[in-house]
Amino acid sequence: MTATARTPAVTSRLPQVGTTIFTVMSALATQCGAVNLGQGFPDFDGDPRLMQAVKDALDAGHNQYPPMAGIPALRGAIAAKVEALYGHRYDPATEVTVTAGATQAIITAVLALVHPSDEVIVLDPCYDSYDPSIVLAGATAVHVPLTTGTFRPDFAAIATAIGPKTRAILVNTPHNPTGTVWTAAEQQQLADLLRPTDLLLLSDEVYEHMVYDGAAHLSVASHPELAARSVLISSFGKTYHVTGWKIGFVAAPAPLMAEFRKVHQFNVFTVNTPMQHALAAYMADPAPYLELGAFYQRKRDLFRAGLAGTGLRLLPCEGTYFQSVDYSGLAPEIASLGEAAFCEWLTREVGVAAIPLSAFYADGRDQQIARLCFAKRDETLALALDRLRVRLGEYTGKH
Ligand SMILES: Cc1ncc(COP(=O)(O)O)c(C=O)c1O
C-alpha cells in the first residue's frame, strides 16, 4: 500500500440500507434456475409500435437535451390523458414534469417539499424507496401499518400519527405489495382527515391502469380537494411494459411543481429525449392503457386458478400485477418458516422465487405471506404453477 493512495472512510447517509431483497432473490433465482416471480417486471416486451416510435425518434435526430420539464408534446399528452380519465386539468407548462421513472419522482418530490426534521407518514407495507428518500431529506418517516389481515388504510392510526411536524403523507394505490385498491369511501376519509391540516399528499399511482373487476382507479386528480394538495406520480414503465426505460411523470399544482422543478433540474435536469418523443406519439392511442386492466386481469385469473390446488391461501388482488399468498396452511415444517426463509426455500426447493412481505415493513414483521408477480408470459406462469402444484402438494396434507 502506498502512502498517497487512501480511500477516506465515510459515514453512511443510509446505514440501514444493504443489498435489497429483490436483488438477493433475483440472484438466488438465477443461481437455482428458479422461475423469477419475485421482482416486479414483465418477462415480455412492450408494443412493437412503441419500439418503432423510439427508432423513428432516434433517426429523426431527437438526441440532444430536451426542455428541463420534458418535451411539450409529452407533457401535453400527459395532461390530456389525466384530464380525460380523472377530470382534472393540469397545465402542461407549469404543472407537469417528465421524470426518470417514479422512483426519481418520489425522491425529488420529497427533497423539494420536505424539510429536515419534518415527518412524513408512510403506510406499511410500502415500496422500498420511500423510507430512504425521506431519510436523505433529513426528515423522519413515520410508519403506520395498514390494517392487519385486510391491508386497508387504518384512518384512526393515521390520525394519531399526524402531529405538528407532519409535512406529508405518501400513499400508494393500487398498492404494491398487497394488490389492494382504495375505494371512494377511503379516498373521502383521507380528504376529510387532511382538510383541517396543511399536509401534502404524495400519491404514487404507478399501477393506475391495473385495476380489476370493474373497479376504477381513484387518482388524486379525480378529487379536486385532494388534487389541490397533491403530487401525482406515475410511471410509463409499468403502463407500457418497459420498466427498464425509467421514465414517468409528476403532476401537481403550479406552486408545488415550481419547487419540484428546482430540485429536478439539479438531480436529473432532463430525461432522455428519444423515449419522450416516442411516448408522446404513442399516447395518441388510448387503447394500450385502457386495455391494460383486462390484459392483466386475465393473467391474474389464470394465475389464481392455477394456485387454487397448492395449499396457499390467496389474498384478494384488486389491482397491480402482484398476488400475495399466505402459506400458513402448509405442513408445519414449512408453515413455521419465517417469510424470508420460506421464500428462500421456495426458490431453492420448489424453483419459484417470491418476495417476503416483511421486506416492505420498517419493522420487518412476519405474517406468513409472500408476494408473487404475475406480469409474466403465460408459459412462465404455467411453469411456475406446475412446480408449485407438484412440490407444494407434498406439504398440503393431500398427498
Ligand atoms: C409502488 C411503486 N412505486 C414506484 C415504483 C418505481 O417505478 P419506476 O420504475 O418508474 O421508478 C414501483 C416499481 O416497482 C412501485 O412498485
Short mmCIF file of C-alpha atoms and ligand atoms in Angstrom, two decimals:
data_model
loop_
_atom_site.label_atom_id
_atom_site.label_comp_id
_atom_site.label_asym_id
_atom_site.label_seq_id
_atom_site.Cartn_x
_atom_site.Cartn_y
_atom_site.Cartn_z
CA MET A 1 0.00 0.00 0.00
CA THR A 2 1.36 3.43 -0.92
CA ALA A 3 1.14 6.36 1.45
CA THR A 4 -0.77 8.51 -1.08
CA ALA A 5 -3.49 6.12 -2.25
CA ARG A 6 -6.06 6.05 0.51
CA THR A 7 -9.82 5.97 0.28
CA PRO A 8 -11.16 8.02 3.17
CA ALA A 9 -13.65 6.34 5.48
CA VAL A 10 -17.20 7.64 5.07
CA THR A 11 -20.15 7.69 7.42
CA SER A 12 -23.12 6.23 5.57
CA ARG A 13 -26.08 8.52 4.89
CA LEU A 14 -28.18 5.35 4.77
CA PRO A 15 -26.66 2.97 7.31
CA GLN A 16 -29.76 0.74 7.36
CA VAL A 17 -29.69 0.08 3.63
CA GLY A 18 -27.95 -3.03 2.33
CA THR A 19 -28.48 -5.13 -0.77
CA THR A 20 -32.22 -5.23 -1.34
CA ILE A 21 -34.21 -8.44 -1.05
CA PHE A 22 -35.16 -8.01 -4.72
CA THR A 23 -31.53 -8.25 -5.80
CA VAL A 24 -30.87 -11.13 -3.40
CA MET A 25 -33.87 -13.15 -4.58
CA SER A 26 -33.21 -12.46 -8.26
CA ALA A 27 -29.60 -13.63 -7.86
CA LEU A 28 -30.77 -16.73 -6.00
CA ALA A 29 -33.40 -17.39 -8.69
CA THR A 30 -30.71 -17.28 -11.39
CA GLN A 31 -28.39 -19.47 -9.35
CA CYS A 32 -31.12 -22.09 -8.75
CA GLY A 33 -32.76 -21.92 -12.18
CA ALA A 34 -35.98 -20.79 -10.45
CA VAL A 35 -38.85 -19.06 -12.22
CA ASN A 36 -38.47 -15.49 -11.02
CA LEU A 37 -41.84 -14.28 -9.76
CA GLY A 38 -40.01 -12.12 -7.25
CA GLN A 39 -39.04 -8.83 -8.84
CA GLY A 40 -41.90 -6.87 -10.41
CA PHE A 41 -41.25 -6.61 -14.11
CA PRO A 42 -42.69 -8.25 -17.22
CA ASP A 43 -40.76 -11.03 -18.96
CA PHE A 44 -42.26 -9.91 -22.29
CA ASP A 45 -41.63 -6.93 -24.47
CA GLY A 46 -43.62 -3.75 -24.99
CA ASP A 47 -45.66 -2.99 -28.11
CA PRO A 48 -43.56 -3.14 -31.32
CA ARG A 49 -45.24 0.14 -32.37
CA LEU A 50 -43.71 1.82 -29.33
CA MET A 51 -40.30 0.33 -30.12
CA GLN A 52 -40.62 1.61 -33.68
CA ALA A 53 -41.53 5.06 -32.39
CA VAL A 54 -38.24 5.13 -30.44
CA LYS A 55 -36.28 4.13 -33.55
CA ASP A 56 -38.09 6.83 -35.50
CA ALA A 57 -37.20 9.41 -32.85
CA LEU A 58 -33.52 8.39 -32.94
CA ASP A 59 -33.48 8.59 -36.73
CA ALA A 60 -35.22 11.96 -36.66
CA GLY A 61 -32.30 13.31 -34.63
CA HIS A 62 -34.09 13.75 -31.30
CA ASN A 63 -30.90 13.09 -29.41
CA GLN A 64 -29.94 16.28 -27.60
CA TYR A 65 -31.12 17.77 -24.31
CA PRO A 66 -34.86 18.29 -24.27
CA PRO A 67 -36.51 21.04 -22.19
CA MET A 68 -35.90 20.53 -18.48
CA ALA A 69 -39.52 19.66 -17.63
CA GLY A 70 -39.96 17.35 -20.62
CA ILE A 71 -40.86 17.93 -24.26
CA PRO A 72 -44.08 19.94 -24.64
CA ALA A 73 -45.73 17.22 -26.76
CA LEU A 74 -45.34 14.64 -24.00
CA ARG A 75 -46.40 17.00 -21.23
CA GLY A 76 -49.42 17.89 -23.33
CA ALA A 77 -50.26 14.22 -23.90
CA ILE A 78 -49.96 13.52 -20.16
CA ALA A 79 -52.19 16.45 -19.23
CA ALA A 80 -54.79 15.41 -21.82
CA LYS A 81 -54.80 11.82 -20.59
CA VAL A 82 -55.09 12.76 -16.92
CA GLU A 83 -57.93 15.16 -17.71
CA ALA A 84 -59.79 12.62 -19.86
CA LEU A 85 -59.52 9.88 -17.24
CA TYR A 86 -59.74 11.79 -13.97
CA GLY A 87 -61.30 15.14 -14.81
CA HIS A 88 -58.61 17.48 -13.53
CA ARG A 89 -56.77 19.75 -15.95
CA TYR A 90 -53.07 20.23 -15.15
CA ASP A 91 -51.34 22.97 -17.11
CA PRO A 92 -48.61 21.21 -19.12
CA ALA A 93 -46.46 24.36 -18.97
CA THR A 94 -46.37 24.68 -15.20
CA GLU A 95 -47.92 21.59 -13.64
CA VAL A 96 -46.49 18.52 -15.41
CA THR A 97 -42.87 17.29 -15.39
CA VAL A 98 -41.41 14.22 -17.08
CA THR A 99 -39.16 12.23 -14.71
CA ALA A 100 -36.67 9.40 -14.92
CA GLY A 101 -39.25 6.98 -13.54
CA ALA A 102 -41.41 7.11 -10.45
CA THR A 103 -38.55 6.40 -8.04
CA GLN A 104 -36.80 9.60 -9.09
CA ALA A 105 -40.09 11.45 -8.95
CA ILE A 106 -40.65 10.32 -5.36
CA ILE A 107 -37.22 11.29 -4.03
CA THR A 108 -37.31 14.57 -5.93
CA ALA A 109 -40.73 15.40 -4.52
CA VAL A 110 -39.56 14.62 -1.01
CA LEU A 111 -36.32 16.61 -1.34
CA ALA A 112 -38.22 19.55 -2.81
CA LEU A 113 -41.13 19.69 -0.40
CA VAL A 114 -39.98 18.18 2.89
CA HIS A 115 -37.53 19.93 5.22
CA PRO A 116 -35.07 18.44 7.71
CA SER A 117 -36.85 17.46 10.93
CA ASP A 118 -40.23 17.27 9.20
CA GLU A 119 -42.15 14.00 9.41
CA VAL A 120 -43.66 12.07 6.52
CA ILE A 121 -46.27 9.37 7.09
CA VAL A 122 -45.91 6.19 5.06
CA LEU A 123 -48.28 3.25 5.20
CA ASP A 124 -46.55 -0.09 5.67
CA PRO A 125 -46.06 -2.36 3.81
CA CYS A 126 -44.68 0.02 1.19
CA TYR A 127 -42.35 0.36 -1.78
CA ASP A 128 -38.79 0.30 -0.56
CA SER A 129 -37.65 3.70 -1.86
CA TYR A 130 -40.00 5.73 0.36
CA ASP A 131 -38.08 5.46 3.60
CA PRO A 132 -34.58 6.20 2.19
CA SER A 133 -35.97 9.16 0.23
CA ILE A 134 -37.33 10.65 3.46
CA VAL A 135 -34.13 9.89 5.38
CA LEU A 136 -31.99 11.58 2.69
CA ALA A 137 -34.13 14.70 3.07
CA GLY A 138 -33.15 14.72 6.74
CA ALA A 139 -36.75 14.05 7.68
CA THR A 140 -38.33 11.23 9.65
CA ALA A 141 -40.54 8.54 8.17
CA VAL A 142 -43.45 7.71 10.45
CA HIS A 143 -44.55 4.21 9.52
CA VAL A 144 -48.23 3.48 10.06
CA PRO A 145 -49.19 -0.13 9.29
CA LEU A 146 -52.18 -0.89 7.10
CA THR A 147 -54.83 -2.90 8.92
CA THR A 148 -53.55 -6.39 9.67
CA GLY A 149 -55.28 -9.02 7.58
CA THR A 150 -57.12 -6.73 5.17
CA PHE A 151 -54.35 -4.24 4.33
CA ARG A 152 -56.89 -1.41 4.20
CA PRO A 153 -55.82 2.05 5.45
CA ASP A 154 -56.32 2.48 9.19
CA PHE A 155 -57.54 6.09 9.44
CA ALA A 156 -57.61 6.12 13.21
CA ALA A 157 -53.92 5.15 13.25
CA ILE A 158 -53.11 7.71 10.56
CA ALA A 159 -54.92 10.42 12.52
CA THR A 160 -52.94 9.52 15.62
CA ALA A 161 -49.68 9.74 13.67
CA ILE A 162 -50.36 13.28 12.46
CA GLY A 163 -48.55 15.78 14.63
CA PRO A 164 -47.10 19.30 14.47
CA LYS A 165 -44.07 18.12 12.48
CA THR A 166 -46.02 16.16 9.87
CA ARG A 167 -45.47 17.66 6.42
CA ALA A 168 -46.76 14.96 4.07
CA ILE A 169 -48.34 11.56 3.70
CA LEU A 170 -47.22 9.16 1.00
CA VAL A 171 -49.99 6.94 -0.35
CA ASN A 172 -49.92 4.20 -2.98
CA THR A 173 -53.00 2.86 -4.77
CA PRO A 174 -53.22 0.37 -6.47
CA HIS A 175 -50.91 -0.99 -3.84
CA ASN A 176 -47.61 -2.76 -4.09
CA PRO A 177 -47.19 -5.30 -2.48
CA THR A 178 -50.74 -6.22 -1.36
CA GLY A 179 -52.81 -5.58 -4.51
CA THR A 180 -55.42 -3.51 -2.66
CA VAL A 181 -57.13 -0.59 -4.41
CA TRP A 182 -58.55 2.32 -2.43
CA THR A 183 -62.31 2.77 -2.52
CA ALA A 184 -64.11 6.09 -2.96
CA ALA A 185 -65.05 5.97 0.73
CA GLU A 186 -61.40 5.55 1.72
CA GLN A 187 -60.32 8.39 -0.55
CA GLN A 188 -63.01 10.57 1.01
CA GLN A 189 -61.89 9.60 4.51
CA LEU A 190 -58.39 10.74 3.63
CA ALA A 191 -59.72 14.03 2.27
CA ASP A 192 -61.73 14.55 5.47
CA LEU A 193 -58.69 13.79 7.59
CA LEU A 194 -56.41 16.15 5.67
CA ARG A 195 -58.92 19.04 5.36
CA PRO A 196 -58.01 20.84 8.59
CA THR A 197 -54.27 20.27 8.03
CA ASP A 198 -51.54 21.68 5.81
CA LEU A 199 -50.26 18.26 4.84
CA LEU A 200 -49.15 17.47 1.33
CA LEU A 201 -50.24 14.21 -0.27
CA LEU A 202 -47.65 12.36 -2.33
CA SER A 203 -49.69 9.93 -4.40
CA ASP A 204 -47.86 7.02 -6.01
CA GLU A 205 -50.18 5.84 -8.80
CA VAL A 206 -47.76 3.80 -10.91
CA TYR A 207 -50.27 0.92 -11.19
CA GLU A 208 -53.13 3.25 -12.15
CA HIS A 209 -54.13 1.19 -15.19
CA MET A 210 -54.10 -2.19 -13.43
CA VAL A 211 -57.43 -2.27 -11.62
CA TYR A 212 -59.75 -5.27 -11.92
CA ASP A 213 -63.34 -6.47 -11.71
CA GLY A 214 -64.85 -3.25 -12.99
CA ALA A 215 -63.47 -1.05 -10.22
CA ALA A 216 -61.96 2.33 -11.06
CA HIS A 217 -58.62 3.74 -10.05
CA LEU A 218 -59.19 6.73 -7.79
CA SER A 219 -56.49 9.20 -8.70
CA VAL A 220 -55.99 12.27 -6.59
CA ALA A 221 -56.76 14.06 -9.86
CA SER A 222 -60.33 12.79 -9.59
CA HIS A 223 -60.82 14.55 -6.24
CA PRO A 224 -60.48 18.36 -6.53
CA GLU A 225 -59.86 18.89 -2.85
CA LEU A 226 -57.07 16.32 -2.78
CA ALA A 227 -55.63 17.41 -6.12
CA ALA A 228 -55.01 20.87 -4.66
CA ARG A 229 -52.60 19.44 -2.07
CA SER A 230 -51.17 16.51 -4.03
CA VAL A 231 -48.23 15.46 -6.12
CA LEU A 232 -49.45 12.77 -8.51
CA ILE A 233 -46.70 10.33 -9.54
CA SER A 234 -46.92 7.73 -12.29
CA SER A 235 -44.63 5.61 -14.48
CA PHE A 236 -44.64 4.67 -18.14
CA GLY A 237 -42.51 1.65 -17.27
CA LYS A 238 -45.46 -0.12 -15.66
CA THR A 239 -48.09 1.02 -18.13
CA TYR A 240 -46.21 0.12 -21.32
CA HIS A 241 -44.19 -2.95 -20.20
CA VAL A 242 -40.90 -1.05 -20.38
CA THR A 243 -39.67 -0.87 -16.78
CA GLY A 244 -36.06 -0.54 -17.97
CA TRP A 245 -36.76 2.77 -19.67
CA LYS A 246 -37.13 4.54 -16.33
CA ILE A 247 -39.50 7.23 -17.43
CA GLY A 248 -42.53 8.60 -15.64
CA PHE A 249 -44.17 11.85 -14.69
CA VAL A 250 -45.36 14.10 -11.92
CA ALA A 251 -48.40 16.38 -11.96
CA ALA A 252 -49.04 18.93 -9.22
CA PRO A 253 -50.40 22.45 -8.65
CA ALA A 254 -48.01 25.10 -10.01
CA PRO A 255 -46.56 26.27 -6.66
CA LEU A 256 -45.64 22.69 -5.73
CA MET A 257 -44.34 21.97 -9.23
CA ALA A 258 -42.15 25.06 -9.19
CA GLU A 259 -40.34 23.68 -6.14
CA PHE A 260 -40.24 20.18 -7.63
CA ARG A 261 -38.54 21.50 -10.75
CA LYS A 262 -35.88 23.36 -8.76
CA VAL A 263 -34.64 20.02 -7.42
CA HIS A 264 -35.34 18.07 -10.60
CA GLN A 265 -33.12 20.34 -12.65
CA PHE A 266 -30.11 19.60 -10.48
CA ASN A 267 -30.51 15.90 -9.83
CA VAL A 268 -31.64 14.85 -13.30
CA PHE A 269 -32.02 18.01 -15.37
CA THR A 270 -33.63 16.24 -18.32
CA VAL A 271 -34.99 12.82 -19.17
CA ASN A 272 -33.81 11.05 -22.30
CA THR A 273 -35.14 12.64 -25.46
CA PRO A 274 -35.98 9.82 -27.91
CA MET A 275 -38.18 7.99 -25.38
CA GLN A 276 -40.10 11.21 -24.76
CA HIS A 277 -40.84 11.67 -28.46
CA ALA A 278 -41.80 8.03 -28.82
CA LEU A 279 -44.17 8.14 -25.86
CA ALA A 280 -45.75 11.40 -26.99
CA ALA A 281 -46.57 9.84 -30.37
CA TYR A 282 -47.69 6.51 -28.89
CA MET A 283 -50.01 8.11 -26.33
CA ALA A 284 -52.21 9.41 -29.13
CA ASP A 285 -53.81 5.97 -29.00
CA PRO A 286 -55.50 5.42 -25.61
CA ALA A 287 -56.15 1.72 -26.30
CA PRO A 288 -52.89 0.37 -24.80
CA TYR A 289 -53.53 1.86 -21.36
CA LEU A 290 -57.30 1.45 -21.48
CA GLU A 291 -56.87 -2.27 -22.26
CA LEU A 292 -54.14 -2.90 -19.70
CA GLY A 293 -56.59 -3.77 -16.92
CA ALA A 294 -58.23 -6.51 -18.99
CA PHE A 295 -54.81 -7.77 -20.10
CA TYR A 296 -53.59 -8.23 -16.53
CA GLN A 297 -56.95 -9.34 -15.15
CA ARG A 298 -56.79 -12.36 -17.47
CA LYS A 299 -53.31 -13.19 -16.21
CA ARG A 300 -54.42 -12.70 -12.62
CA ASP A 301 -57.35 -15.08 -13.11
CA LEU A 302 -55.19 -17.68 -14.82
CA PHE A 303 -52.61 -17.43 -12.05
CA ARG A 304 -55.14 -17.55 -9.23
CA ALA A 305 -56.94 -20.54 -10.78
CA GLY A 306 -53.61 -22.35 -11.05
CA LEU A 307 -52.72 -21.61 -7.44
CA ALA A 308 -56.02 -23.00 -6.18
CA GLY A 309 -54.70 -26.51 -5.57
CA THR A 310 -51.41 -25.57 -3.96
CA GLY A 311 -52.45 -25.14 -0.34
CA LEU A 312 -51.56 -21.46 -0.48
CA ARG A 313 -54.29 -19.07 0.64
CA LEU A 314 -54.76 -16.29 -1.87
CA LEU A 315 -55.16 -12.73 -0.67
CA PRO A 316 -57.52 -10.58 -2.74
CA CYS A 317 -55.87 -8.99 -5.77
CA GLU A 318 -57.88 -5.91 -6.78
CA GLY A 319 -55.10 -4.29 -8.77
CA THR A 320 -51.35 -4.28 -9.65
CA TYR A 321 -49.57 -7.35 -11.01
CA PHE A 322 -48.84 -8.81 -7.58
CA GLN A 323 -50.56 -11.75 -5.94
CA SER A 324 -49.84 -12.26 -2.26
CA VAL A 325 -50.17 -15.72 -0.75
CA ASP A 326 -50.45 -16.91 2.83
CA TYR A 327 -48.56 -20.16 3.42
CA SER A 328 -49.75 -20.81 6.96
CA GLY A 329 -51.91 -23.72 5.75
CA LEU A 330 -48.95 -25.77 4.52
CA ALA A 331 -47.40 -28.56 6.61
CA PRO A 332 -45.97 -27.29 9.93
CA GLU A 333 -42.30 -27.66 8.88
CA ILE A 334 -42.96 -25.16 6.05
CA ALA A 335 -45.65 -23.01 7.68
CA SER A 336 -43.33 -22.39 10.63
CA LEU A 337 -40.65 -20.82 8.44
CA GLY A 338 -40.28 -17.05 8.59
CA GLU A 339 -41.15 -15.23 5.37
CA ALA A 340 -37.56 -14.77 4.24
CA ALA A 341 -36.74 -18.41 4.95
CA PHE A 342 -39.94 -19.52 3.20
CA CYS A 343 -39.06 -17.51 0.08
CA GLU A 344 -35.56 -18.92 0.05
CA TRP A 345 -36.96 -22.43 0.44
CA LEU A 346 -39.48 -21.78 -2.33
CA THR A 347 -36.72 -20.56 -4.64
CA ARG A 348 -34.28 -23.38 -3.89
CA GLU A 349 -36.60 -26.34 -3.38
CA VAL A 350 -39.66 -25.51 -5.49
CA GLY A 351 -37.94 -23.45 -8.18
CA VAL A 352 -40.13 -20.35 -7.88
CA ALA A 353 -38.79 -17.07 -6.50
CA ALA A 354 -41.02 -14.85 -4.35
CA ILE A 355 -40.55 -11.83 -2.09
CA PRO A 356 -41.35 -11.89 1.65
CA LEU A 357 -43.95 -9.30 2.64
CA SER A 358 -41.76 -8.44 5.64
CA ALA A 359 -39.34 -6.75 3.20
CA PHE A 360 -41.91 -3.96 2.80
CA TYR A 361 -42.24 -3.23 6.52
CA ALA A 362 -39.97 -0.96 8.53
CA ASP A 363 -40.32 -3.36 11.47
CA GLY A 364 -39.83 -6.45 9.28
CA ARG A 365 -42.88 -8.15 10.77
CA ASP A 366 -43.63 -11.72 9.73
CA GLN A 367 -47.19 -12.66 8.68
CA GLN A 368 -46.54 -15.87 6.70
CA ILE A 369 -47.17 -14.03 3.44
CA ALA A 370 -45.13 -13.90 0.23
CA ARG A 371 -45.61 -11.77 -2.87
CA LEU A 372 -45.63 -13.28 -6.35
CA CYS A 373 -45.55 -11.25 -9.59
CA PHE A 374 -47.78 -12.40 -12.45
CA ALA A 375 -46.53 -9.93 -15.08
CA LYS A 376 -45.17 -12.91 -16.99
CA ARG A 377 -45.84 -14.79 -20.20
CA ASP A 378 -48.49 -17.49 -19.85
CA GLU A 379 -45.78 -20.15 -20.39
CA THR A 380 -43.75 -18.71 -17.50
CA LEU A 381 -46.79 -18.71 -15.24
CA ALA A 382 -47.65 -22.28 -16.31
CA LEU A 383 -44.13 -23.47 -15.48
CA ALA A 384 -44.24 -21.78 -12.07
CA LEU A 385 -47.70 -23.20 -11.36
CA ASP A 386 -46.60 -26.72 -12.32
CA ARG A 387 -43.73 -26.52 -9.89
CA LEU A 388 -45.87 -25.05 -7.12
CA ARG A 389 -48.60 -27.67 -7.56
CA VAL A 390 -46.24 -30.63 -7.62
CA ARG A 391 -43.91 -29.60 -4.82
CA LEU A 392 -46.34 -27.82 -2.50
CA GLY A 393 -48.77 -30.70 -2.93
CA GLU A 394 -46.36 -32.71 -0.76
CA TYR A 395 -46.92 -30.23 2.06
CA THR A 396 -50.68 -29.74 1.95
CA GLY A 397 -51.66 -32.94 3.61
CA LYS A 398 -53.46 -34.05 0.42
CA HIS A 399 -50.66 -36.39 -0.71
C1 LIG B 1 -45.31 1.37 -5.79
C2 LIG B 1 -44.18 1.65 -6.72
N1 LIG B 1 -43.78 2.90 -6.89
C3 LIG B 1 -42.78 3.21 -7.73
C4 LIG B 1 -42.12 2.23 -8.45
C5 LIG B 1 -40.98 2.62 -9.34
O1 LIG B 1 -41.32 2.93 -10.62
P1 LIG B 1 -40.18 3.34 -11.66
O2 LIG B 1 -39.60 2.07 -12.20
O3 LIG B 1 -40.87 4.14 -12.70
O4 LIG B 1 -39.14 4.10 -10.92
C6 LIG B 1 -42.50 0.90 -8.29
C7 LIG B 1 -41.79 -0.17 -9.02
O5 LIG B 1 -41.81 -1.31 -8.66
C8 LIG B 1 -43.56 0.61 -7.41
O6 LIG B 1 -43.97 -0.66 -7.22
#
